[in-house]
Coordinates of N, CA and C in Angstrom, one line a residue:
M1 N 256.8 -53.9 84.2 CA 257.9 -52.6 84.2 C 258.0 -51.9 84.8
N2 N 258.4 -50.8 86.2 CA 257.9 -50.8 86.9 C 259.0 -49.6 87.1
I3 N 258.7 -48.0 86.4 CA 259.7 -47.3 85.9 C 258.8 -45.9 87.2
S4 N 259.7 -45.4 87.9 CA 259.5 -44.3 88.5 C 259.5 -43.1 88.3
F5 N 259.2 -41.8 88.7 CA 258.8 -40.2 89.0 C 260.8 -40.2 88.4
Y6 N 261.3 -40.6 89.5 CA 262.7 -40.1 89.6 C 263.4 -40.7 88.5
D7 N 263.3 -42.1 88.6 CA 263.7 -42.7 87.2 C 263.3 -41.9 85.7
L8 N 262.5 -41.3 85.5 CA 262.5 -41.1 84.3 C 263.4 -39.4 84.6
S9 N 263.2 -38.9 85.9 CA 263.8 -37.3 86.2 C 265.0 -37.4 86.1
V10 N 265.9 -38.9 85.8 CA 266.8 -39.5 86.0 C 267.7 -38.9 84.4
W11 N 266.9 -39.6 83.6 CA 266.9 -40.2 82.9 C 266.7 -39.2 81.9
V12 N 265.4 -38.7 81.5 CA 265.2 -37.8 80.5 C 265.6 -37.0 80.3
L13 N 266.2 -35.9 81.6 CA 266.6 -34.3 81.3 C 268.5 -35.2 80.8
P14 N 269.0 -36.5 80.7 CA 270.5 -36.2 80.1 C 270.3 -36.7 78.4
L15 N 269.7 -37.0 78.3 CA 268.6 -38.1 77.1 C 268.6 -36.6 76.3
V16 N 267.3 -35.8 76.6 CA 267.6 -35.2 75.4 C 268.4 -33.8 75.3
L17 N 269.1 -33.5 76.7 CA 270.1 -32.2 76.1 C 271.3 -33.7 74.9
A18 N 271.4 -34.3 75.2 CA 272.3 -35.1 74.5 C 271.9 -35.7 73.0
I19 N 270.9 -35.9 73.1 CA 270.0 -35.9 71.5 C 269.5 -34.1 71.1
T20 N 269.6 -33.1 71.9 CA 269.7 -31.7 70.8 C 270.6 -30.5 71.2
F21 N 272.0 -31.1 71.7 CA 273.4 -31.3 71.5 C 274.1 -31.8 70.4
H22 N 273.7 -33.4 69.9 CA 273.9 -33.7 69.6 C 274.0 -32.9 67.9
E23 N 272.1 -32.9 67.3 CA 271.9 -32.8 66.4 C 272.0 -30.7 65.7
A24 N 272.0 -29.8 67.2 CA 272.3 -28.3 66.7 C 273.4 -28.7 66.4
A25 N 274.2 -29.6 67.1 CA 276.5 -29.4 66.3 C 276.4 -29.4 65.0
H26 N 275.2 -30.3 64.4 CA 275.1 -31.5 63.0 C 274.6 -29.8 61.5
A27 N 273.9 -29.1 62.5 CA 273.0 -27.6 61.6 C 274.4 -26.5 61.8
F28 N 274.9 -26.1 63.2 CA 275.9 -25.9 63.3 C 277.2 -25.9 62.9
V29 N 277.7 -26.7 62.6 CA 278.7 -27.3 61.6 C 278.4 -26.8 59.7
A30 N 277.2 -27.3 59.0 CA 277.0 -27.0 57.9 C 276.6 -25.5 57.5
D31 N 276.1 -25.2 58.6 CA 276.1 -23.8 58.5 C 277.4 -22.2 58.1
R32 N 278.7 -23.5 58.9 CA 279.5 -22.9 59.0 C 280.0 -23.0 57.9
L33 N 280.2 -24.0 57.0 CA 280.4 -25.0 56.4 C 280.0 -24.1 54.1
G34 N 278.7 -23.5 55.1 CA 278.3 -23.4 53.4 C 276.6 -23.4 52.8
D35 N 276.5 -24.5 53.9 CA 274.6 -24.6 53.8 C 273.6 -24.3 55.2
N36 N 273.1 -23.3 54.3 CA 272.5 -22.7 55.4 C 270.7 -23.2 55.7
T37 N 271.4 -24.3 55.5 CA 268.7 -24.9 55.3 C 268.8 -24.7 56.3
A38 N 269.2 -25.4 57.4 CA 269.2 -26.3 58.4 C 268.9 -24.9 60.1
S39 N 269.8 -23.6 59.5 CA 269.3 -22.8 60.3 C 268.5 -21.8 59.9
Q40 N 268.0 -22.1 59.2 CA 266.4 -21.1 58.0 C 265.9 -22.1 58.2
L41 N 265.9 -22.8 59.0 CA 264.6 -23.6 59.9 C 264.6 -24.2 61.3
G42 N 265.5 -23.2 61.7 CA 266.0 -23.0 63.4 C 266.3 -23.7 63.2
R43 N 267.1 -25.0 63.4 CA 267.0 -25.6 63.4 C 269.2 -25.4 64.4
V44 N 269.6 -24.4 64.4 CA 270.7 -24.5 64.9 C 269.6 -23.7 66.3
S45 N 269.6 -24.2 67.4 CA 268.5 -24.5 68.2 C 269.0 -25.7 69.7
F46 N 269.0 -24.4 70.3 CA 269.1 -26.0 71.7 C 267.9 -26.6 72.3
N47 N 266.6 -25.5 71.1 CA 265.4 -25.9 72.3 C 265.1 -27.1 71.5
P48 N 265.3 -28.4 72.7 CA 264.5 -29.4 72.0 C 263.5 -29.4 71.2
L49 N 263.2 -29.1 71.1 CA 261.0 -29.7 70.3 C 261.5 -28.8 69.3
R50 N 262.8 -28.0 68.8 CA 262.8 -28.6 67.2 C 263.9 -29.6 67.1
H51 N 263.8 -31.1 67.1 CA 265.2 -31.7 67.4 C 263.9 -33.2 67.6
I52 N 263.4 -32.9 68.8 CA 262.8 -34.0 68.8 C 261.7 -35.3 67.7
D53 N 261.0 -36.0 67.2 CA 260.7 -36.8 66.6 C 260.3 -37.7 67.4
P54 N 258.6 -37.1 67.4 CA 257.4 -38.3 68.6 C 257.9 -39.9 68.2
F55 N 258.1 -40.3 67.2 CA 258.1 -41.5 66.8 C 259.8 -42.0 67.4
G56 N 260.6 -41.6 66.5 CA 261.9 -41.6 67.2 C 262.6 -41.4 68.2
T57 N 262.6 -40.5 68.6 CA 262.9 -40.5 70.0 C 262.5 -40.2 71.3
V58 N 260.7 -40.5 71.3 CA 260.3 -41.0 72.5 C 259.2 -42.7 72.2
I59 N 258.1 -42.9 71.5 CA 258.0 -43.7 71.1 C 258.3 -45.5 70.9
L60 N 260.0 -45.1 69.7 CA 260.7 -46.3 69.5 C 261.6 -46.3 70.4
P61 N 261.9 -45.8 71.5 CA 263.0 -46.2 72.6 C 262.7 -46.9 73.6
A62 N 260.9 -46.1 73.5 CA 260.1 -46.9 75.0 C 259.6 -48.3 75.3
M63 N 259.1 -48.6 73.0 CA 258.7 -49.7 72.4 C 259.2 -50.5 72.8
L64 N 261.5 -50.4 72.5 CA 262.1 -51.6 73.1 C 262.5 -51.7 74.0
L65 N 262.5 -50.7 75.3 CA 262.9 -50.9 76.9 C 261.8 -52.1 76.7
F66 N 260.1 -51.8 76.9 CA 259.1 -52.3 77.3 C 259.6 -53.9 76.5
A67 N 259.7 -53.7 75.2 CA 260.3 -55.8 74.6 C 261.2 -56.0 74.9
H68 N 262.3 -55.4 76.1 CA 263.5 -55.9 76.5 C 264.3 -55.9 75.0
S69 N 264.2 -55.3 74.5 CA 265.6 -55.3 73.7 C 266.8 -55.5 73.7
P70 N 268.1 -56.2 73.5 CA 269.2 -56.1 74.4 C 270.2 -54.9 74.0
F71 N 269.7 -53.8 72.4 CA 270.1 -52.5 72.5 C 268.8 -51.3 72.4
L72 N 269.2 -50.4 73.2 CA 267.9 -49.1 73.2 C 268.5 -48.6 71.8
F73 N 267.8 -48.2 71.2 CA 267.9 -47.0 69.8 C 267.0 -46.3 70.0
G74 N 266.8 -44.5 69.0 CA 266.3 -44.1 68.6 C 266.8 -42.9 67.7
Y75 N 266.7 -42.4 67.2 CA 266.6 -40.8 67.0 C 265.4 -39.6 66.7
A76 N 266.6 -38.4 67.0 CA 266.2 -37.5 66.7 C 265.0 -36.9 64.7
K77 N 264.9 -35.6 65.7 CA 264.7 -35.0 64.2 C 266.3 -35.0 63.2
P78 N 265.9 -36.0 61.1 CA 267.3 -35.5 61.7 C 267.0 -33.5 60.5
V79 N 268.2 -34.2 60.2 CA 268.7 -32.7 60.6 C 268.6 -31.8 58.6
P80 N 267.9 -31.8 57.9 CA 267.7 -31.1 56.3 C 269.4 -30.5 56.3
V81 N 270.1 -31.6 55.6 CA 271.6 -30.6 54.7 C 271.4 -30.6 53.3
N82 N 272.0 -30.1 52.3 CA 272.3 -30.4 51.0 C 273.6 -30.0 50.9
F83 N 273.8 -30.5 50.6 CA 275.5 -31.4 51.0 C 275.7 -30.3 49.6
R84 N 275.9 -30.3 48.2 CA 275.9 -29.8 47.3 C 276.4 -27.9 48.2
K85 N 275.0 -27.1 48.9 CA 275.6 -26.1 49.1 C 276.9 -25.3 49.8
L86 N 277.3 -26.6 50.1 CA 278.9 -27.0 50.8 C 279.5 -26.8 50.0
N87 N 280.4 -25.7 50.7 CA 281.7 -25.1 50.0 C 282.8 -26.8 49.7
N88 N 282.5 -27.7 49.9 CA 283.2 -28.8 50.0 C 282.4 -30.3 49.8
P89 N 281.9 -30.4 49.2 CA 280.6 -31.2 49.5 C 281.3 -32.6 50.0
R90 N 282.1 -33.2 48.8 CA 282.3 -34.3 49.8 C 282.4 -35.0 51.3
F91 N 284.2 -34.1 51.3 CA 284.2 -33.4 52.6 C 283.5 -32.8 53.3
D92 N 283.4 -32.1 53.2 CA 282.3 -31.3 53.9 C 281.8 -31.9 54.8
M93 N 280.8 -33.0 54.1 CA 280.2 -34.2 54.1 C 280.5 -34.7 55.2
V94 N 281.8 -34.8 55.1 CA 282.5 -36.0 56.2 C 282.5 -34.9 58.0
W95 N 282.8 -33.4 57.4 CA 283.3 -32.6 59.4 C 280.9 -33.1 59.9
V96 N 280.1 -32.8 58.5 CA 279.2 -32.3 59.5 C 278.7 -33.2 60.5
A97 N 279.4 -34.7 59.0 CA 278.4 -36.0 59.9 C 279.2 -36.3 61.4
L98 N 280.0 -36.0 61.2 CA 281.1 -35.9 63.2 C 281.0 -35.3 63.9
A99 N 280.2 -33.9 63.3 CA 280.2 -32.3 64.6 C 279.3 -33.6 65.9
G100 N 278.2 -34.4 65.3 CA 277.3 -35.1 66.8 C 277.7 -36.3 67.2
P101 N 278.8 -36.7 66.7 CA 279.3 -37.9 67.6 C 280.0 -36.9 68.4
A102 N 280.6 -36.2 67.8 CA 281.8 -35.4 68.3 C 281.2 -34.3 70.0
T103 N 280.1 -34.1 69.7 CA 279.1 -32.8 70.1 C 278.6 -34.2 71.5
N104 N 278.8 -35.2 71.2 CA 278.0 -36.2 72.2 C 279.1 -36.4 73.8
I105 N 280.5 -37.5 72.5 CA 282.4 -36.6 73.6 C 282.2 -36.5 74.1
L106 N 281.7 -34.7 74.0 CA 282.4 -33.7 74.5 C 281.8 -33.6 75.6
L107 N 280.0 -34.1 75.7 CA 279.1 -33.8 76.8 C 279.9 -34.8 77.7
A108 N 279.9 -36.3 77.2 CA 280.2 -37.1 78.5 C 281.5 -37.2 79.4
L109 N 282.9 -36.6 77.8 CA 283.8 -35.8 79.2 C 283.1 -34.6 80.1
A110 N 282.2 -33.5 79.8 CA 282.0 -32.3 80.7 C 281.2 -33.0 81.4
A111 N 280.4 -33.8 81.7 CA 279.8 -34.8 83.0 C 280.7 -35.9 83.7
A112 N 281.9 -36.0 83.2 CA 282.3 -37.3 84.2 C 283.2 -36.1 84.9
L113 N 283.7 -35.1 83.9 CA 284.4 -33.7 85.1 C 284.1 -33.3 86.3
A114 N 282.3 -33.5 85.4 CA 281.4 -32.6 87.0 C 281.1 -33.3 88.2
F115 N 282.3 -34.7 87.8 CA 282.1 -36.0 89.3 C 282.8 -35.4 90.0
H116 N 283.1 -34.5 89.6 CA 284.1 -33.4 90.9 C 283.7 -32.9 91.5
A117 N 283.0 -31.8 91.1 CA 281.7 -31.3 92.3 C 281.2 -32.2 92.5
L118 N 280.5 -33.4 92.7 CA 279.9 -33.4 93.8 C 279.6 -33.5 95.2
P119 N 280.9 -33.7 96.0 CA 281.6 -32.9 97.3 C 280.9 -31.5 97.8
L120 N 280.9 -30.5 96.3 CA 279.7 -29.7 96.7 C 279.0 -29.2 96.4
M121 N 277.8 -29.8 96.1 CA 276.6 -30.7 96.0 C 275.6 -29.9 97.4
P122 N 274.7 -29.9 97.5 CA 274.1 -30.4 99.2 C 273.2 -31.8 99.4
A123 N 273.8 -31.9 100.5 CA 273.6 -33.6 100.6 C 271.7 -34.4 99.7
S124 N 271.1 -33.4 99.9 CA 269.7 -34.1 99.4 C 269.4 -33.7 98.0
A125 N 270.7 -33.4 97.1 CA 270.5 -33.3 95.8 C 271.4 -33.6 94.7
A126 N 272.6 -33.9 95.9 CA 274.3 -34.9 95.3 C 274.1 -35.8 93.9
K127 N 272.6 -37.2 94.7 CA 272.1 -38.4 94.9 C 271.4 -38.0 93.5
W128 N 270.3 -36.7 93.0 CA 270.0 -36.8 92.1 C 271.0 -36.1 91.4
V129 N 271.9 -35.3 91.2 CA 272.5 -34.3 90.3 C 273.6 -35.6 90.0
A130 N 274.3 -37.1 90.7 CA 275.0 -38.3 90.9 C 274.5 -38.8 90.0
D131 N 273.8 -39.8 89.8 CA 272.8 -39.9 88.8 C 273.1 -39.1 87.4
N132 N 272.2 -38.0 87.1 CA 271.7 -37.5 86.4 C 273.2 -37.4 85.7
L133 N 274.6 -36.6 86.3 CA 275.6 -37.2 85.4 C 276.1 -38.7 84.9
K134 N 276.0 -39.7 86.2 CA 276.6 -40.6 85.7 C 275.5 -41.4 84.2
N135 N 273.9 -40.7 84.3 CA 273.7 -41.4 83.0 C 273.8 -40.1 81.4
A136 N 274.6 -39.2 82.4 CA 274.2 -38.7 80.2 C 276.2 -39.0 80.2
L137 N 277.2 -39.0 80.9 CA 277.8 -40.1 80.2 C 277.6 -41.2 79.3
I138 N 276.3 -42.2 80.3 CA 276.8 -42.8 79.3 C 275.8 -43.4 78.0
I139 N 275.1 -41.9 78.2 CA 274.1 -42.2 76.9 C 274.6 -41.1 75.7
N140 N 275.8 -40.1 76.4 CA 276.6 -39.3 75.3 C 277.3 -40.8 74.7
A141 N 278.2 -41.8 75.2 CA 278.8 -43.0 75.0 C 278.1 -43.3 74.2
V142 N 277.1 -43.7 74.4 CA 276.1 -45.1 73.4 C 276.1 -44.6 71.9
L143 N 275.5 -42.7 71.8 CA 274.6 -42.2 71.1 C 276.3 -42.0 70.4
A144 N 277.6 -42.1 70.3 CA 278.8 -41.9 70.2 C 278.8 -42.8 69.2
V145 N 278.9 -44.1 69.8 CA 279.2 -45.1 69.1 C 277.9 -45.8 68.3
F146 N 277.2 -45.7 68.6 CA 276.2 -46.3 68.3 C 275.7 -45.2 66.6
N147 N 275.9 -44.2 66.3 CA 276.1 -42.7 65.7 C 277.4 -43.5 64.7
M148 N 278.6 -44.1 64.7 CA 279.6 -43.9 63.6 C 279.5 -45.9 63.5
M149 N 277.9 -46.1 63.4 CA 278.5 -46.7 62.9 C 277.9 -46.7 61.9
P150 N 278.6 -47.4 60.7 CA 278.8 -46.9 59.0 C 278.0 -47.4 58.2
I151 N 277.1 -47.5 59.0 CA 275.8 -47.5 57.2 C 274.9 -45.9 57.5
P152 N 274.6 -45.7 56.2 CA 273.8 -44.7 55.8 C 272.0 -45.4 56.3
P153 N 271.8 -44.2 57.2 CA 271.6 -42.4 57.4 C 272.6 -42.4 59.0
L154 N 273.8 -43.4 58.8 CA 273.5 -43.1 60.6 C 275.1 -42.0 60.2
D155 N 276.0 -41.3 61.0 CA 277.3 -40.1 60.9 C 278.0 -41.0 60.5
G156 N 278.5 -42.2 60.6 CA 279.2 -43.0 60.3 C 279.9 -43.6 59.5
G157 N 277.6 -43.9 58.4 CA 277.9 -44.4 57.1 C 278.3 -43.4 55.9
R158 N 278.0 -41.7 56.8 CA 278.1 -41.0 56.0 C 280.1 -40.4 55.8
V159 N 280.2 -40.3 57.2 CA 281.6 -40.0 57.2 C 282.1 -41.3 56.0
A160 N 282.3 -42.6 55.6 CA 282.4 -44.0 55.1 C 282.2 -43.8 53.3
V161 N 281.1 -42.8 53.7 CA 280.6 -42.5 51.9 C 281.8 -41.7 51.8
G162 N 282.5 -40.3 52.4 CA 282.7 -39.3 52.0 C 284.3 -39.8 52.3
L163 N 284.9 -40.9 52.9 CA 286.1 -41.3 52.9 C 286.5 -42.1 51.8
L164 N 285.2 -42.7 51.8 CA 286.2 -44.2 50.6 C 285.8 -44.3 49.1
P165 N 286.9 -44.4 48.6 CA 287.3 -44.5 47.0 C 285.3 -44.3 46.4
R166 N 285.1 -43.6 45.4 CA 284.0 -43.8 44.5 C 283.8 -44.4 44.5
P167 N 284.5 -46.3 44.0 CA 283.5 -47.8 43.6 C 282.7 -48.3 44.7
L168 N 283.6 -47.7 46.1 CA 283.1 -48.8 47.1 C 282.3 -47.1 47.7
A169 N 282.4 -46.0 47.5 CA 280.9 -45.0 48.6 C 279.6 -44.9 47.6
M170 N 279.8 -44.9 46.7 CA 278.5 -44.6 45.9 C 277.4 -45.7 45.9
P171 N 277.9 -47.4 45.9 CA 277.1 -48.0 46.5 C 276.6 -48.3 48.0
L172 N 277.7 -47.8 48.7 CA 276.9 -47.5 50.4 C 276.9 -46.9 50.3
A173 N 276.1 -45.2 49.6 CA 275.4 -44.2 49.9 C 273.9 -45.4 49.8
R174 N 273.8 -45.7 48.3 CA 272.6 -46.4 48.0 C 271.6 -47.1 48.8
L175 N 272.4 -47.5 50.6 CA 271.8 -47.8 50.9 C 271.1 -47.0 52.0
E176 N 270.9 -46.2 52.0 CA 270.2 -44.2 52.6 C 269.3 -45.0 53.2
P177 N 268.1 -45.2 51.9 CA 266.8 -45.3 52.4 C 266.6 -46.6 53.0
F178 N 266.8 -47.7 53.2 CA 267.3 -48.3 53.6 C 268.0 -48.6 55.2
G179 N 268.5 -47.9 55.1 CA 269.2 -48.3 56.8 C 268.4 -48.5 58.2
M180 N 267.6 -47.8 58.5 CA 267.2 -48.2 59.5 C 266.4 -49.6 58.7
L181 N 266.0 -50.0 58.1 CA 265.3 -52.0 58.2 C 266.9 -52.4 58.7
I182 N 267.9 -51.9 58.2 CA 269.1 -52.3 58.2 C 268.4 -53.2 60.0
L183 N 269.2 -51.8 60.3 CA 269.1 -51.4 61.4 C 268.6 -52.3 62.6
I184 N 267.1 -52.5 62.3 CA 266.3 -53.1 62.7 C 266.5 -55.0 62.4
G185 N 266.6 -54.8 61.2 CA 266.4 -56.2 61.4 C 268.1 -56.9 61.6
L186 N 269.2 -56.6 61.9 CA 270.4 -56.1 62.6 C 270.1 -56.3 64.6
L187 N 269.7 -55.9 64.8 CA 269.7 -55.2 66.6 C 268.6 -55.7 67.0
I188 N 266.8 -56.1 66.1 CA 266.1 -56.3 66.6 C 266.0 -58.1 66.3
L189 N 266.1 -58.2 65.0 CA 265.3 -59.4 64.4 C 266.3 -59.9 64.2
L190 N 267.1 -60.4 64.0 CA 268.1 -60.7 63.8 C 268.5 -61.5 65.2
P191 N 268.5 -61.6 66.1 CA 268.7 -61.8 68.2 C 267.1 -63.0 68.5
L192 N 266.2 -61.9 68.4 CA 265.2 -62.8 68.0 C 265.2 -64.1 67.5
A193 N 265.2 -63.5 65.9 CA 265.5 -65.0 65.4 C 266.3 -66.2 65.5
G194 N 267.1 -65.9 65.9 CA 268.3 -66.8 66.2 C 267.7 -67.0 67.9
S195 N 267.2 -66.3 68.4 CA 266.3 -67.3 69.8 C 265.9 -68.0 69.9
Q196 N 264.6 -67.9 68.6 CA 263.7 -68.7 68.4 C 264.3 -69.9 67.9
F197 N 266.1 -70.7 67.3 CA 267.4 -71.5 67.6 C 268.1 -71.6 68.6
G198 N 267.6 -71.5 70.0 CA 269.0 -71.6 70.2 C 270.3 -71.1 70.2
L199 N 270.6 -70.3 69.4 CA 271.3 -69.2 68.4 C 271.6 -67.5 69.4
N200 N 272.5 -67.3 69.8 CA 273.0 -66.2 69.9 C 273.1 -65.1 68.9
L201 N 272.4 -64.7 68.6 CA 272.7 -62.9 67.3 C 272.9 -62.2 67.2
D202 N 272.9 -61.8 68.6 CA 272.8 -60.5 68.8 C 274.8 -59.8 68.9
V203 N 274.9 -60.5 68.4 CA 276.3 -59.9 67.3 C 277.2 -58.7 67.4
I204 N 275.7 -57.5 66.6 CA 275.6 -56.1 66.8 C 275.8 -55.4 68.0
S205 N 274.7 -55.4 68.6 CA 274.3 -55.6 70.2 C 275.6 -55.3 71.3
A206 N 276.7 -56.2 70.8 CA 277.4 -56.6 71.9 C 278.8 -56.5 71.3
I207 N 279.4 -56.2 69.9 CA 280.5 -55.2 69.5 C 279.3 -53.4 70.4
L208 N 278.2 -53.1 69.6 CA 278.8 -52.0 70.4 C 278.3 -51.8 71.5
R209 N 278.1 -52.6 72.6 CA 278.2 -53.0 74.1 C 280.1 -52.6 74.5
T210 N 280.6 -53.5 73.2 CA 281.6 -53.3 74.0 C 282.8 -52.0 74.0
L211 N 282.6 -51.9 72.3 CA 283.2 -50.5 72.4 C 282.2 -49.2 73.1
T212 N 280.8 -48.8 73.2 CA 280.9 -48.3 74.2 C 281.2 -48.3 75.5
G213 N 281.7 -49.2 76.3 CA 282.1 -49.7 77.8 C 284.4 -49.2 77.4
Y214 N 284.3 -49.8 76.3 CA 285.4 -48.7 76.1 C 286.1 -48.0 75.7
V215 N 284.8 -46.2 75.3 CA 284.3 -45.4 75.7 C 284.5 -44.6 76.6
I216 N 283.4 -45.1 77.6 CA 283.2 -44.4 79.0 C 284.7 -44.8 80.4
Q217 N 285.1 -45.9 80.2 CA 286.7 -45.9 80.4 C 287.5 -45.3 80.1
A218 N 287.8 -44.8 78.9 CA 288.0 -43.9 78.3 C 288.1 -42.0 78.3
V219 N 286.7 -41.8 79.0 CA 286.5 -40.9 79.3 C 286.9 -40.9 80.9
L220 N 286.3 -41.9 82.0 CA 286.8 -41.7 83.1 C 288.4 -41.2 83.0
F221 N 289.2 -42.1 82.3 CA 290.6 -41.8 82.6 C 290.9 -41.1 82.6
L222 N 290.5 -40.4 80.8 CA 291.2 -38.1 80.2 C 290.6 -37.6 82.0
T223 N 289.3 -38.6 82.7 CA 289.3 -37.0 84.0 C 289.5 -37.7 84.8
G224 N 290.5 -38.4 85.2 CA 290.5 -38.5 86.1 C 289.6 -39.0 87.7
N225 N 288.9 -40.0 86.2 CA 288.1 -41.2 87.5 C 288.3 -42.1 87.8
T226 N 290.1 -42.5 88.1 CA 289.5 -44.1 87.5 C 290.5 -43.8 88.3

């Protein structure tokens, strides 16, 4: 697979910004709602180095890319949140979890709005800027949709734990230590196993791609790009 310096230049910047803002939003909202754990560790920051996880942010996505995985994913360094220090632990956990995906949607909207400024750009830079904005829209939509999957420790899992009745929330919360293994199984191992028998078991990736497409279409419509 040939990846040029230009390809890296238009994908890495929007990816790093999307991840950085996502994690900083979690830390900021947690701090505002009573838990300063992440703030004391310097995670309310737009410095990417404070949020990037070498394996989850760089190595894992690269491995999936070169393995032609049907759906790429990765993760940043988790923002530590002491839910017991939140003002209202159960429901404030929902707001802390939603902060990341909501920030990605706002970044997607900002990128789409910036499309309208492209005619003002010098011709020599317009294509590079346009590709960065396009990829920012895609990456932020993917991150928002992917992170809202109802599997802890993803944001959607924590939202579900906070909103579901306790008899349903507690068993779901116990899945958190196994969440990444479940995701790898659903997104990678299951499709690979199905392909050995001529079956298309890439169901979760197909659902995520469809939902991401809807989000992108909605963002483009709201920003007058349709």
